[in-house]
Structures are given as C-alpha cells and as structure tokens.
mmCIF file of C-alpha atoms in Angstrom:
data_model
loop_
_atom_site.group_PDB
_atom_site.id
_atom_site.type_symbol
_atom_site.label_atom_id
_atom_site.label_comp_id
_atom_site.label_asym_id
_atom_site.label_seq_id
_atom_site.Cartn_x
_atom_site.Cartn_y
_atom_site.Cartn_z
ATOM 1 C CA UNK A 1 16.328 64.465 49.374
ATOM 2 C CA UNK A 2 19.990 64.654 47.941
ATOM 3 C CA UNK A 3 20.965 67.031 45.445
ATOM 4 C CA UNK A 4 21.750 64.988 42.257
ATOM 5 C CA UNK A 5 24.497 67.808 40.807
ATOM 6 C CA UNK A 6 26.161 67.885 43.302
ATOM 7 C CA UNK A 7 26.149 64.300 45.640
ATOM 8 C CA UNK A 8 24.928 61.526 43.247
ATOM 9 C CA UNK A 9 26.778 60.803 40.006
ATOM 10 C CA UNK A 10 24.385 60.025 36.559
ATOM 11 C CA UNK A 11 25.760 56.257 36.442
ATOM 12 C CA UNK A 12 23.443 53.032 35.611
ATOM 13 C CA UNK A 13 24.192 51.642 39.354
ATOM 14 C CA UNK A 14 22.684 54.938 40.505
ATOM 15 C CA UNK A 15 19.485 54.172 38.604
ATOM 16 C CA UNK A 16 19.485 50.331 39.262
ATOM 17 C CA UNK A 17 19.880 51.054 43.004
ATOM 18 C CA UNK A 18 16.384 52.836 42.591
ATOM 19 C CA UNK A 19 13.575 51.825 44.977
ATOM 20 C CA UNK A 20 9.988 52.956 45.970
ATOM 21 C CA UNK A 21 11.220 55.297 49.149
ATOM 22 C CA UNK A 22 7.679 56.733 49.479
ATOM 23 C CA UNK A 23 4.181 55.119 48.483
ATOM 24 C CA UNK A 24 0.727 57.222 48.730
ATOM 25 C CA UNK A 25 -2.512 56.023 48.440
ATOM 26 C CA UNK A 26 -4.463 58.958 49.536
ATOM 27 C CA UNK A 27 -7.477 58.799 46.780
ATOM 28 C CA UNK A 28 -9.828 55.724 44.967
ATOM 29 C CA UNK A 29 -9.245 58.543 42.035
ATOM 30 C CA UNK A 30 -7.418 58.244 39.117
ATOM 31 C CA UNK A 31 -4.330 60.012 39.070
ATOM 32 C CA UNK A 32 -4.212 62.723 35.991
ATOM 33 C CA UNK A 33 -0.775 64.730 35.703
ATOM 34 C CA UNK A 34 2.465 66.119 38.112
ATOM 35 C CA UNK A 35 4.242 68.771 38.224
ATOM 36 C CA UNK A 36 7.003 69.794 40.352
ATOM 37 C CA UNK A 37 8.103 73.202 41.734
ATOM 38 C CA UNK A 38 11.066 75.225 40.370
ATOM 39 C CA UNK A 39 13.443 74.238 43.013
ATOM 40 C CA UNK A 40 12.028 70.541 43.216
ATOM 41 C CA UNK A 41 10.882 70.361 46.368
ATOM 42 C CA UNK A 42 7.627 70.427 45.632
ATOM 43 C CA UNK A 43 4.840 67.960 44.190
ATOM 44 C CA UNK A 44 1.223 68.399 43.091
ATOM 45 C CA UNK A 45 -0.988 65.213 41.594
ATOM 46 C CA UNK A 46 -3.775 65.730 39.963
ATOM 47 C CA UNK A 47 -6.781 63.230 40.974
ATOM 48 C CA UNK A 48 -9.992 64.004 38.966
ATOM 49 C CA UNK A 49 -11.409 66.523 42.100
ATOM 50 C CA UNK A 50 -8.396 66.711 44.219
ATOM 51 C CA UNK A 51 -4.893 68.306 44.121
ATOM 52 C CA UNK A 52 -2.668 66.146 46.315
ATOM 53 C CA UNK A 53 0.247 68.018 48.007
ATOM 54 C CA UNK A 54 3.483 66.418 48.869
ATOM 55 C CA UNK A 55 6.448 68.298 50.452
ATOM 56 C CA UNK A 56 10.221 66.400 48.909
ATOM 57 C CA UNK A 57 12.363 68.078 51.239
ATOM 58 C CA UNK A 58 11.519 65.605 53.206
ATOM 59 C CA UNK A 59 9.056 63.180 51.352
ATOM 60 C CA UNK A 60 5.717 63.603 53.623
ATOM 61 C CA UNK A 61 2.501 64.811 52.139
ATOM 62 C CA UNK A 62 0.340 68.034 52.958
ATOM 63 C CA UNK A 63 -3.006 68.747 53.205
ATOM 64 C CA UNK A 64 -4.826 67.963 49.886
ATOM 65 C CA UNK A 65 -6.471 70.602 48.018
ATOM 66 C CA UNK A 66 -10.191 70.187 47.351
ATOM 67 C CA UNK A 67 -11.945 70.593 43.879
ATOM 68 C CA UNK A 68 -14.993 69.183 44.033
ATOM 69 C CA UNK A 69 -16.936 71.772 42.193
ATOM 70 C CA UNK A 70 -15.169 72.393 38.668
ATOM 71 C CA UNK A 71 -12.793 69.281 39.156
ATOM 72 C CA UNK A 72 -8.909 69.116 37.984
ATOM 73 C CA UNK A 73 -7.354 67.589 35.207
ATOM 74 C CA UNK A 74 -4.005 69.067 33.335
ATOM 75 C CA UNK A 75 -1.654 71.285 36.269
ATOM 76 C CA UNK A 76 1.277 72.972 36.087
ATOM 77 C CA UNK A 77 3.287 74.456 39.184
ATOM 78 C CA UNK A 78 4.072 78.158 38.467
ATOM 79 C CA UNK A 79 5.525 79.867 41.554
ATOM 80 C CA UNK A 80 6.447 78.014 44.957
ATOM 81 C CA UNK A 81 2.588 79.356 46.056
ATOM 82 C CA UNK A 82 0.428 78.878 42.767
ATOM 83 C CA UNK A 83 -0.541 76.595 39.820
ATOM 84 C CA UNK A 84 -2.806 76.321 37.052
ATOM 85 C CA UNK A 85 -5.087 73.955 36.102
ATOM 86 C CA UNK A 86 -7.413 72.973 33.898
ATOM 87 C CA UNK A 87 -10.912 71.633 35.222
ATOM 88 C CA UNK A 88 -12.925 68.322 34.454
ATOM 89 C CA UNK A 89 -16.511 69.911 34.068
ATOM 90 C CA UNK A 90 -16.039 72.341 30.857
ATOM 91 C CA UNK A 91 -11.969 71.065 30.264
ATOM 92 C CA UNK A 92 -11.757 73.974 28.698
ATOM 93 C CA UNK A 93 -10.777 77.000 31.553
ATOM 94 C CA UNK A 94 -7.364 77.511 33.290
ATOM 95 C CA UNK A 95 -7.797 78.476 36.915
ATOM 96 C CA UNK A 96 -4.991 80.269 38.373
ATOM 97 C CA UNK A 97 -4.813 78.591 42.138
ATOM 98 C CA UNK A 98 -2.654 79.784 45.408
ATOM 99 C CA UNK A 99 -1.899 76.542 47.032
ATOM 100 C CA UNK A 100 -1.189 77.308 50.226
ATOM 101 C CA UNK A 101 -4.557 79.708 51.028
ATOM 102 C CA UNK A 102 -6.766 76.886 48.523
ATOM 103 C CA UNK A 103 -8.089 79.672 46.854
ATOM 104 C CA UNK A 104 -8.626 80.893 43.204
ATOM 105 C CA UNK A 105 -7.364 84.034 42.639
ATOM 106 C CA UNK A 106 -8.030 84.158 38.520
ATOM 107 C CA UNK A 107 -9.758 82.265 35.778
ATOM 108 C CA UNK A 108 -8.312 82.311 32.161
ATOM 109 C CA UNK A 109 -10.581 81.932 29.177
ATOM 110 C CA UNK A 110 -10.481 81.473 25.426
ATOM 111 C CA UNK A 111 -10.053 77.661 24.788
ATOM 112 C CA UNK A 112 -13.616 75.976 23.731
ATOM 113 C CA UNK A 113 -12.637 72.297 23.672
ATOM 114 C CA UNK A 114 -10.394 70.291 26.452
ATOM 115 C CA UNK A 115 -7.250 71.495 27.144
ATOM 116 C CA UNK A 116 -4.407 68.825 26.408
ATOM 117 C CA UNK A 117 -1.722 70.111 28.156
ATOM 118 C CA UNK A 118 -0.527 73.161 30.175
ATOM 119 C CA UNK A 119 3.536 74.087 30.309
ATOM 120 C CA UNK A 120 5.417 76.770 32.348
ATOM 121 C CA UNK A 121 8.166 78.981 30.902
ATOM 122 C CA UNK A 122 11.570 77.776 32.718
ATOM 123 C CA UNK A 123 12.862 81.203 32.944
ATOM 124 C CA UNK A 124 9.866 82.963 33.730
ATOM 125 C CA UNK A 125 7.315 80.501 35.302
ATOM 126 C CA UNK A 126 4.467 82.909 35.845
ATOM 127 C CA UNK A 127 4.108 82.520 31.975
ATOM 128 C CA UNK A 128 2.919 79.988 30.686
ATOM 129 C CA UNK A 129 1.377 78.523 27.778
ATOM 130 C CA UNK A 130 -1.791 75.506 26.912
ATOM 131 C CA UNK A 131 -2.900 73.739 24.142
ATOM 132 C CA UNK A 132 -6.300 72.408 23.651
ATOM 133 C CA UNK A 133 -8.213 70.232 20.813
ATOM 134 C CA UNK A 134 -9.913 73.603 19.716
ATOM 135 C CA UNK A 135 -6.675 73.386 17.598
ATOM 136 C CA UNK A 136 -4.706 76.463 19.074
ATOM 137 C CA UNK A 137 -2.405 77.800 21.583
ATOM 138 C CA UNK A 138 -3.029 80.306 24.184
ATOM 139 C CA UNK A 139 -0.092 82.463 26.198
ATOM 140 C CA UNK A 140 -1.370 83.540 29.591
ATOM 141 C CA UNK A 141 1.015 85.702 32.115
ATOM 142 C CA UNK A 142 -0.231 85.099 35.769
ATOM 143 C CA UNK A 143 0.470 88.211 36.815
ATOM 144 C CA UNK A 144 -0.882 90.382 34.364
ATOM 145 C CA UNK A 145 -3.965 88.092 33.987
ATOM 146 C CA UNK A 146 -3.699 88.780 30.151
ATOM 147 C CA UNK A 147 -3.795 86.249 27.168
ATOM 148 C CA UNK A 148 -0.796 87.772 25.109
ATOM 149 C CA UNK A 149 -0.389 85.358 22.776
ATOM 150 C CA UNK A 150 -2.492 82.946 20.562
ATOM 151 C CA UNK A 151 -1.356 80.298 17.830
ATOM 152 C CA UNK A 152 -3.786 78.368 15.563
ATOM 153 C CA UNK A 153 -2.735 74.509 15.011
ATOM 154 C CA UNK A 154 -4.038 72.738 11.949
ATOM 155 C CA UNK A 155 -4.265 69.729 14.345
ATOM 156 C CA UNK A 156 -4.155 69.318 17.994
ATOM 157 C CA UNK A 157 -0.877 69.696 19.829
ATOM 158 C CA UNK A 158 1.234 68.674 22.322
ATOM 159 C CA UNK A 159 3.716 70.892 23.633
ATOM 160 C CA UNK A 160 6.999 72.083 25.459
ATOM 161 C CA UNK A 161 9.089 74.540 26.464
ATOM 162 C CA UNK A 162 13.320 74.395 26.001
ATOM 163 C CA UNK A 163 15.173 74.464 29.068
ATOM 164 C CA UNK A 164 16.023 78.253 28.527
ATOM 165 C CA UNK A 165 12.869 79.020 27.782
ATOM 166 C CA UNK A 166 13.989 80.905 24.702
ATOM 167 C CA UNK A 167 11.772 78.671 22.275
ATOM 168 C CA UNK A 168 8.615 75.971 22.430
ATOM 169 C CA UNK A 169 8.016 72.842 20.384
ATOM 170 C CA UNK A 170 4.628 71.379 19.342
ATOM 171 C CA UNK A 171 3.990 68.333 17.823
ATOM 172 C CA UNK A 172 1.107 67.402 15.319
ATOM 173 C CA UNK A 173 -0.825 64.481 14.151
ATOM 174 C CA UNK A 174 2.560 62.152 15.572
ATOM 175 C CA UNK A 175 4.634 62.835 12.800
ATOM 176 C CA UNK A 176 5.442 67.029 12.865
ATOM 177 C CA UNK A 177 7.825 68.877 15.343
ATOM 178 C CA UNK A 178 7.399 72.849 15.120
ATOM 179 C CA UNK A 179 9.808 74.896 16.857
ATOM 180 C CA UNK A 180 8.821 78.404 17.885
ATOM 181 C CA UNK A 181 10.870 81.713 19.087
ATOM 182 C CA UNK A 182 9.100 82.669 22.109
ATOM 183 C CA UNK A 183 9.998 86.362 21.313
ATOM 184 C CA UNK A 184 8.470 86.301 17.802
ATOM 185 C CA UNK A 185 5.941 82.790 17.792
ATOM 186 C CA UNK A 186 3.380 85.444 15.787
ATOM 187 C CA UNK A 187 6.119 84.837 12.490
ATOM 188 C CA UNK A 188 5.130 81.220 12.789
ATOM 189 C CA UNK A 189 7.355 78.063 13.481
ATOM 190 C CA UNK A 190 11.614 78.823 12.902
ATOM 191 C CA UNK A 191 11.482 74.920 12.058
ATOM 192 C CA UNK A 192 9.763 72.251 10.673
ATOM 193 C CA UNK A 193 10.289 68.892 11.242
ATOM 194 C CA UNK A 194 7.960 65.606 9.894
ATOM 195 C CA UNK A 195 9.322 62.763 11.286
ATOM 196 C CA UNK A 196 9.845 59.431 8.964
ATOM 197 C CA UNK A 197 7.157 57.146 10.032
ATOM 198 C CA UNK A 198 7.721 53.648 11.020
ATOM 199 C CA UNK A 199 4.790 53.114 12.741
ATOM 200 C CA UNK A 200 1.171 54.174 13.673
ATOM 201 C CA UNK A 201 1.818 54.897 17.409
ATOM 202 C CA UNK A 202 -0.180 58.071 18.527
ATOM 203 C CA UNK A 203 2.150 60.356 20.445
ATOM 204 C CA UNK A 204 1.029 61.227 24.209
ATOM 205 C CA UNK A 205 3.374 63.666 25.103
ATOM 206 C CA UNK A 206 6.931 65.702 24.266
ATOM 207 C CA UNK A 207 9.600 67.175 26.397
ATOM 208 C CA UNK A 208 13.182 68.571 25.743
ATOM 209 C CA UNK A 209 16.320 66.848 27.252
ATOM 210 C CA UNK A 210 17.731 69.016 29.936
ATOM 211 C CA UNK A 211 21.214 69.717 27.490
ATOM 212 C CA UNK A 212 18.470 71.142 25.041
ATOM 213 C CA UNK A 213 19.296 69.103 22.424
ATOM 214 C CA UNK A 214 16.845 66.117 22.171
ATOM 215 C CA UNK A 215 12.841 65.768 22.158
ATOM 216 C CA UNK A 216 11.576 62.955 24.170
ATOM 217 C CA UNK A 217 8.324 61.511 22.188
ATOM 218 C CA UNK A 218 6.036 59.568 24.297
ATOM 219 C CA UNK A 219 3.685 57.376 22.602
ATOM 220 C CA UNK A 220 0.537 54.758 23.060
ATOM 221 C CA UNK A 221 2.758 51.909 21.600
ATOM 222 C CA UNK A 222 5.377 50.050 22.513
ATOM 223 C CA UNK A 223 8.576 52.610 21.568
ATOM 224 C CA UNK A 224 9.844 56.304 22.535
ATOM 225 C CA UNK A 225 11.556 58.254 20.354
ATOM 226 C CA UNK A 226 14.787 60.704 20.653
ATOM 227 C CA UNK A 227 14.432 63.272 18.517
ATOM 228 C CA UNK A 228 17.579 65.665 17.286
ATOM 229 C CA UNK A 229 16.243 68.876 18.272
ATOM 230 C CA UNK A 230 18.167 70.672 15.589
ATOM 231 C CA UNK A 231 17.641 68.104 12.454
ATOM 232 C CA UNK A 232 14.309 66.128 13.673
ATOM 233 C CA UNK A 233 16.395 63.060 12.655
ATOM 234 C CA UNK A 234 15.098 60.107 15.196
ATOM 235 C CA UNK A 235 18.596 59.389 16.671
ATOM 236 C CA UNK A 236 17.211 56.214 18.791
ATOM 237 C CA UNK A 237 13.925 54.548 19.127
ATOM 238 C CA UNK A 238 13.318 52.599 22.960
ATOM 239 C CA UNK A 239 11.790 49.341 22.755
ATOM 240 C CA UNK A 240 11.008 46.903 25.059
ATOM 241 C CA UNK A 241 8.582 47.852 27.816
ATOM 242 C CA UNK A 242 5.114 46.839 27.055
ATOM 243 C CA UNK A 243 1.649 48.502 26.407
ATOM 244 C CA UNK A 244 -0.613 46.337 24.744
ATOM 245 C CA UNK A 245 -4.208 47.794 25.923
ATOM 246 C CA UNK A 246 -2.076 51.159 24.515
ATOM 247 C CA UNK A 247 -2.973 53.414 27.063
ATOM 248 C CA UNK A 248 -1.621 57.019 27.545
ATOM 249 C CA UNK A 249 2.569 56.400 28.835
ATOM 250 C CA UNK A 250 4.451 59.550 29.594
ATOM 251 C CA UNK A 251 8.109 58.744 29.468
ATOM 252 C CA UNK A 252 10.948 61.251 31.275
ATOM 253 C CA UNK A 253 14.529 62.296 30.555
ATOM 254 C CA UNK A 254 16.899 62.175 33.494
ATOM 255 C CA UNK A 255 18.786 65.376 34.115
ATOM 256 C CA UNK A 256 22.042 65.008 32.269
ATOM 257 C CA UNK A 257 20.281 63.702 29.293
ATOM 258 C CA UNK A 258 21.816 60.083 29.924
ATOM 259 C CA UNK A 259 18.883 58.080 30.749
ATOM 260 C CA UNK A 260 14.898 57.688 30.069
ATOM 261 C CA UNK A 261 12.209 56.075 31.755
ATOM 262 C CA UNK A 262 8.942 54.443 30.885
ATOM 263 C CA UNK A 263 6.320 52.673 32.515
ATOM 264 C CA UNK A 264 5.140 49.170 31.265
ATOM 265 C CA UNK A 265 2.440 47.077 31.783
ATOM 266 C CA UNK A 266 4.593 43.810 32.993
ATOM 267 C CA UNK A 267 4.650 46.120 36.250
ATOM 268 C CA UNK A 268 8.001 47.866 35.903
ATOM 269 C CA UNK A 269 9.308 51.175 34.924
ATOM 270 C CA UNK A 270 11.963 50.797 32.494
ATOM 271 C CA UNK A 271 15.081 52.925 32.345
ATOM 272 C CA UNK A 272 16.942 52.976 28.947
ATOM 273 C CA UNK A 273 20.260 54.587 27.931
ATOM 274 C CA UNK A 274 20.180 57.584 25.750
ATOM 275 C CA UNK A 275 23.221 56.694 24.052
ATOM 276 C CA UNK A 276 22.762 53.577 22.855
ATOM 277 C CA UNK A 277 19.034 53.138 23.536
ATOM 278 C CA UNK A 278 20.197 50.149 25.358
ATOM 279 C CA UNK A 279 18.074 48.606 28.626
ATOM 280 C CA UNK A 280 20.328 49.451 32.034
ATOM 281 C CA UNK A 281 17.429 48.107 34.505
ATOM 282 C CA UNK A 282 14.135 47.714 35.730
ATOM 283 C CA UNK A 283 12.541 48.977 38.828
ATOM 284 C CA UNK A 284 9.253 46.526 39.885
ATOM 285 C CA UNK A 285 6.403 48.551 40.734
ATOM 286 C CA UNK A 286 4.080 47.339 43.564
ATOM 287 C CA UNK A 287 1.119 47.330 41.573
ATOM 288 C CA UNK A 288 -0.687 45.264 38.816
ATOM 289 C CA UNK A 289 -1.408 48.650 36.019
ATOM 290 C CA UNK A 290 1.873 50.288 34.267
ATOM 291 C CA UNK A 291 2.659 53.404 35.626
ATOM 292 C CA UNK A 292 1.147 55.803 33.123
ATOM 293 C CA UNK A 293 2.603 59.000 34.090
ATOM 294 C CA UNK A 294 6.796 58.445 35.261
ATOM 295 C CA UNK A 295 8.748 62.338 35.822
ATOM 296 C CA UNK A 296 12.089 62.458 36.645
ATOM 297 C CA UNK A 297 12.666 65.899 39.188
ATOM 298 C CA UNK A 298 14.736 68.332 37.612
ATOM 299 C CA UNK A 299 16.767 69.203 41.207
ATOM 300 C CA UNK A 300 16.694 66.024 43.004
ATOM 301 C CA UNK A 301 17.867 62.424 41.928
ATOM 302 C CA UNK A 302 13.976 61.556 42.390
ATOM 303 C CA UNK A 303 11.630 59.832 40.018
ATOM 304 C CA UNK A 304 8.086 59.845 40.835
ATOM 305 C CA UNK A 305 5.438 57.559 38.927
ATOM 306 C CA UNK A 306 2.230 57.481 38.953
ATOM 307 C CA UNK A 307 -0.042 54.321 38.791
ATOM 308 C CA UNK A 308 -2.560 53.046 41.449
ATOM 309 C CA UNK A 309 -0.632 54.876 43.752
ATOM 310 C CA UNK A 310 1.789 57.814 43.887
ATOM 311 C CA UNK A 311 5.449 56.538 44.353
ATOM 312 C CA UNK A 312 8.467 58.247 45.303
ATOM 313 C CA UNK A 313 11.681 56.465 43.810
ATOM 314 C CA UNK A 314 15.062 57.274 45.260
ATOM 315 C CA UNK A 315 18.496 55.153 46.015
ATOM 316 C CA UNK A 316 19.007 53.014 48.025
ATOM 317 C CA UNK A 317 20.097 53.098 52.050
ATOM 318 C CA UNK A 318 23.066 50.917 50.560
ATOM 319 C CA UNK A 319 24.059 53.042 47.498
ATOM 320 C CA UNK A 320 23.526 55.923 49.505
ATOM 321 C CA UNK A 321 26.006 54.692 52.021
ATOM 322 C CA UNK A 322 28.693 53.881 49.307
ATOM 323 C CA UNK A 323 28.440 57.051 47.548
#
C-alpha cells in the first residue's frame, strides 16, 4: 500500500477514485470492531469468537485467531505482536493477547459490566485505557500488568485519546465532552463541554482529528458532528447518509483532517468535507446492510469498512497511474 504523506495528495479526486481493492468474507459472524497497528500495516477484526488477521503491506489475510472459549468483542492493537480485548461471555475482562504465538499472556480485571470501548495511548501504546457501563474508567499498562489509574463517570462513556497522547476525551449521555490531562486525570476533567442539543441522536463513538483540533461524534441518527476541541462549539453537522433502523455507525476522519466518512444504509459510504461539511462522493458498497464500522488508516491512504464483509478501499489502478 502507498504511503499517503508522502505519494497521494488529500484531494476529493483522491477519495472519489476510491474502490473496494480487497473483499473478505472469512466468517457467517458479525463483525464487532478494528484496529490497526502503529505503523498501519496491520489489521485485526473482531468477529464475536474470532480475531481475523490481515497483513496491508500487501493486502492478504493471515491465519485467524481462535476465541471460542471467552469470545471477543471491543480490541485494540497495542504493539506490532499484542492486543487487548474484551470478551463476549462476562464483557467485562481485558485479555492481553500475543498475536502471533495465539496465546494469552495476561488478564486485566476491575470492570463489572460490558466494556464499551478500549483505546491505546498514541505515544505509548502499551498503555491503554477502557470504559465500561459500570460507569468508570480503568488505566492498564501492558507491561507492568498494573491498573494505575481509575475514573468514575456519572454516566457511561465513550472515549479517546489526542493524537499526542498528552490528554483523553469522554463523552456522556450525547451531550458532554470532558477533556482530561493524562499526567494528572486524578484532578478531574481540564474542560467541560455540553454540547447545544438539536436532536435526540445517541452518540456511538468519538475520535480526535489527526491536527488535534476537532472531535468526530458518531451517532445512531442520521448526522455527525465536528466538534471544536478547544470551545466544544459544533463547527459543522454531516447530513445526508441514511440510518433509519438507527443502528450503531462509526464515522472516521481522514488524516489531514480534510475529509470524513460514514456508512449508510442506501449501500454507500459517504465521504463529506470537513470544511464545509459539503458531500465530495460516494463509494457503493457491494452489499445490501450500511457499513457500520468505516476507519480510515492513519499511515496508508486506506479505508477499511466493515459490513457483511471486510473491505479494503484504496485508489484506483487509473488514479494511481496519474498520480
């Protein structure tokens, strides 16, 4: 796969050329989360009792890992040989996994309802941190094995790290944004934000811009917000793709902060300007349900969605040539 800093420009042709490269179909299982490595050139899919493997260096697909006994829900790639993950039987445990030998090597307690989400610190991925609807947030280090930090949430909470991994946000009952110093989260939140609402969308998931300065807000409705990061002011609000049975969308931010994507259930992932919230294109999936989960990679001009299948979305043989 190309580099995108380096060999293809952040233009609206770039992301109209866009077409499914790759398409796996691997598992009857419903596809859960992603996660990619640090350097990008790895993928891991969560599939109820399976972790499927795919190698991007070169697109092809590795042996799957099997969890049949405790299951696998929420993942998050830590170093180029481990994840974590959260399991379907209890939802509540993080098991720390080395990919390549399929092997735990440590389990991480403390949460005692489902874990909603699990996020790696940028800068120092063998920390990371998970949320759960037990209403807090626990701070694991992989290599230490130790729980070094814990946060109680009035509410449930999504969550993300900054690109620097200097500070984390949460987000609350879809209306409040906390900020947190990840050297001093035990003073409580820097920053407060409660969003004006305009509507009763549930939010599904959050994630920073790669410049830092914006929070992506995916919801179950039909819009996405772009959230200042230092005012909580909703600078633009994406509308158009559709989600009527309001499932679960997670939306991505391109790397550059220019462009966001969504999947919809008229079977196409939309891609939307970030500076004028205007519509640059569509990219038709190849199959009837919206593509609930869409991640742009943060090292490779890559998108990968999933939906019935998992599909790899990259430029064109043509745009390639011309660029």
């Amino acid at each position: 796969m190309l580099a995108e800093e380096t060999l293809i420009p952040l233009e609206p042709n770039a992301f109209r050329a866009l077409t499914a490269s790759k398409k796996f179909n691997e598992t009857s299982n419903k596809l859960l989360d992603l996660a990619y490595s640090e350097d990008g050139n790895g993928l891991l899919v969560s599939a109820e009792d399976v972790i499927l493997v795919y190698d991007l260096h070169d697109g092809s697909k590795s042996k799957p890992v099997e969890c049949k006994k405790y299951g696998v829900d929420r993942l998050e790639y830590l170093t180029s040989e481990t994840c974590v993950h959260s399991d379907t039987k209890t939802g509540t445990e993080v098991r720390l996994l080395n990919i390549t030998k399929k092997s735990y090597i440590k389990y991480f307690f403390g949460h005692t309802e489902k874990i909603i989400a699990i996020r790696s610190n940028p800068k120092s991925r063998e920390r990371f941190i998970s949320s759960s609807f037990d209403r807090s947030i626990r701070m694991f280090d992989s290599r230490t094995f130790e729980n070094y930090g814990f946060i109680h949430t009035a509410h449930p909470a999504l969550i993300a790290f900054d690109p620097e991994g200097l500070l984390f946000a949460t987000a609350t009952r879809s209306e409040t944004i906390r900020l947190f110093d990840v050297r001093s989260f035990d003073l409580g939140p820097f920053q407060v934000f409660r969003l004006q609402k305009t509507d009763n969308d549930e939010w599904t998931n959050i994630e920073f811009s790669s410049c830092g300065k914006f929070i992506l807000v995916s919801t179950k409705g039909e819009v996405i917000k772009w959230v200042d990061a230092f005012t909580g002011v909703v600078v633009h609000e994406f509308r158009g793709h559709k989600n009527p049975n309001r499932i679960d969308l997670r939306a991505t931010v391109s790397s550059g902060s220019g462009y966001v994507m969504v999947g919809s259930a008229d079977r196409n992932i939309y891609v939307y300007s970030t500076e004028n919230a205007s519509l640059v294109c569509k990219l038709p999936t190849p199959y009837v349900e919206p593509s609930h989960v869409v991640s742009f990679n943060p090292k490779q001009f890559l998108l990968t969605s999933l939906g019935r299948d998992v599909i790899l979305w990259a430029p064109n043989e043509e745009y390639n040539n011309e660029h």
